Coordinates of C-alpha atoms and ligand atoms in Angstrom, one line a residue:
M429 CA 0.0 0.0 0.0
F430 CA 1.1 3.6 -0.6
N431 CA 1.2 6.2 2.1
I432 CA -0.6 9.0 0.3
G433 CA -0.3 11.3 3.4
S434 CA 3.4 11.2 3.5
Q435 CA 3.7 11.8 -0.2
I436 CA 1.5 14.9 0.0
N437 CA 3.7 16.2 2.8
D438 CA 6.7 15.7 0.6
M439 CA 5.0 17.8 -2.0
S440 CA 4.3 20.6 0.5
R441 CA 8.0 20.7 1.4
W442 CA 8.9 21.4 -2.2
I443 CA 6.6 24.3 -2.3
E444 CA 7.3 25.7 1.2
G445 CA 11.0 25.1 1.2
Q446 CA 13.5 24.5 -1.5
A447 CA 11.1 23.9 -4.4
R448 CA 12.7 21.5 -6.8
Y449 CA 9.8 21.5 -9.3
F450 CA 7.8 24.0 -11.0
I451 CA 5.5 24.2 -14.0
D452 CA 7.1 26.0 -17.0
A453 CA 4.8 26.5 -20.0
S454 CA 7.6 27.9 -22.2
N455 CA 8.0 24.7 -24.2
Y456 CA 5.1 22.4 -23.4
K457 CA 1.7 23.8 -22.6
N458 CA -2.0 23.3 -22.7
V459 CA -5.1 25.4 -22.8
S460 CA -4.8 26.1 -19.0
R461 CA -2.1 28.8 -19.9
F462 CA -5.0 31.1 -20.9
I463 CA -6.7 31.0 -17.5
N464 CA -6.4 34.2 -15.6
H465 CA -6.2 34.8 -11.9
S466 CA -9.1 35.8 -9.7
C467 CA -9.5 36.4 -6.0
S468 CA -13.0 34.9 -6.3
P469 CA -12.3 32.2 -8.8
N470 CA -14.7 29.6 -10.2
L471 CA -12.0 26.9 -10.4
V472 CA -10.0 25.3 -7.7
N473 CA -6.8 23.3 -8.2
H474 CA -5.8 19.9 -6.7
Q475 CA -2.9 17.6 -7.2
V476 CA -4.0 14.5 -9.2
L477 CA -2.0 11.3 -9.3
V478 CA -2.3 10.0 -12.9
D479 CA -1.2 6.5 -14.0
N480 CA 1.0 6.0 -10.9
M481 CA 1.3 7.0 -7.2
D482 CA 4.5 9.0 -7.6
C483 CA 3.8 12.5 -6.2
H484 CA 6.8 13.8 -8.1
R485 CA 4.6 13.3 -11.2
A486 CA 1.4 14.7 -9.9
H487 CA -0.7 16.7 -12.3
I488 CA -2.4 19.9 -11.3
G489 CA -6.1 19.5 -11.9
L490 CA -8.5 22.4 -12.2
Y491 CA -12.1 21.7 -11.1
A492 CA -15.2 23.8 -11.1
S493 CA -16.0 25.1 -7.6
Q494 CA -19.4 26.3 -8.6
D495 CA -21.8 26.3 -11.5
I496 CA -20.3 28.1 -14.5
S497 CA -22.4 29.6 -17.2
V498 CA -21.7 29.3 -20.9
G499 CA -19.4 32.1 -21.9
E500 CA -18.3 32.8 -18.3
E501 CA -14.5 33.3 -17.9
L502 CA -12.7 30.4 -16.1
T503 CA -10.4 31.7 -13.3
F504 CA -8.4 30.3 -10.5
D505 CA -6.5 31.8 -7.6
Y506 CA -2.8 32.1 -8.5
R507 CA -2.0 32.3 -4.8
Y508 CA -1.2 28.8 -3.9
E509 CA 0.6 26.9 -1.2
L510 CA 0.4 23.3 0.1
L511 CA 0.4 22.9 3.8
P512 CA 1.2 19.5 5.4
G513 CA -2.1 17.7 6.0
Q514 CA -4.2 20.8 5.2
G515 CA -4.5 20.9 1.5
Y516 CA -3.6 24.2 0.1
S517 CA -3.5 27.8 1.4
R518 CA -2.3 30.7 -0.5
R519 CA 0.9 32.0 -1.9
L520 CA 1.4 34.3 -4.8
M521 CA 2.5 32.6 -8.0
F522 CA 3.1 36.0 -9.5
P523 CA 4.2 38.0 -6.4
N524 CA 4.6 41.3 -8.2
M525 CA 1.2 41.2 -9.8
L526 CA -1.8 40.2 -7.9
E527 CA -2.9 41.1 -4.4
C528 CA -6.3 40.3 -3.1
N529 CA -7.7 42.3 -0.2
A530 CA -9.5 39.3 1.3
V531 CA -7.2 36.5 2.5
Ligands
SAM1244 C1 -1.3 32.1 -17.4 S1 -1.3 33.6 -18.2 C2 -3.0 33.9 -18.3 C3 -3.5 34.2 -19.7 C4 -3.1 35.5 -20.3 N1 -3.9 36.6 -19.7 C5 -3.2 35.5 -21.8 O1 -3.9 36.3 -22.4 O2 -2.5 34.7 -22.4 C6 -0.8 34.6 -16.8 C7 -0.7 36.1 -17.2 O3 -1.9 36.7 -17.5 C8 -2.0 38.0 -16.9 N2 -3.1 37.9 -15.9 C9 -3.7 36.8 -15.3 N3 -4.7 37.1 -14.5 C10 -4.8 38.5 -14.5 C11 -5.6 39.4 -13.9 N4 -6.5 39.0 -13.0 N5 -5.4 40.7 -14.1 C12 -4.5 41.1 -15.0 N6 -3.6 40.3 -15.6 C13 -3.8 39.0 -15.4 C14 -0.7 38.3 -16.3 O4 0.1 38.9 -17.2 C15 -0.1 36.9 -16.1 O5 1.3 36.9 -16.1

């Protein structure tokens, strides 16, 4: 059996401490590169293990957090941080750009 909890904690250490992995869309990208930031987004992100249980290869999945109308812009919160055992809290992915008044 795999210990998912410890793998998730490993992932939080990358992000909180010496992050060894990041997503760079300069060479390989998908449609998610067009999604803008919002402080009140209609998408949330979760790590998703695809094909294997290796958290080093986790995908970032974007999921609707509410009903979304046809033609409505999709947005997610760029502020993102994993905390051990707590899912995610917030950290600016683009620190110079986007501040939200509400935390
Ligand atoms: C992943 S891209 C999003 C798609 C981009 N707006 C485009 O048209 O290709 C991230 C960049 O979009 C811009 N951006 C994203 N959200 C924004 C927002 N809420 N307000 C202003 N600019 C935003 C910033 O320039 C940011 O570096």
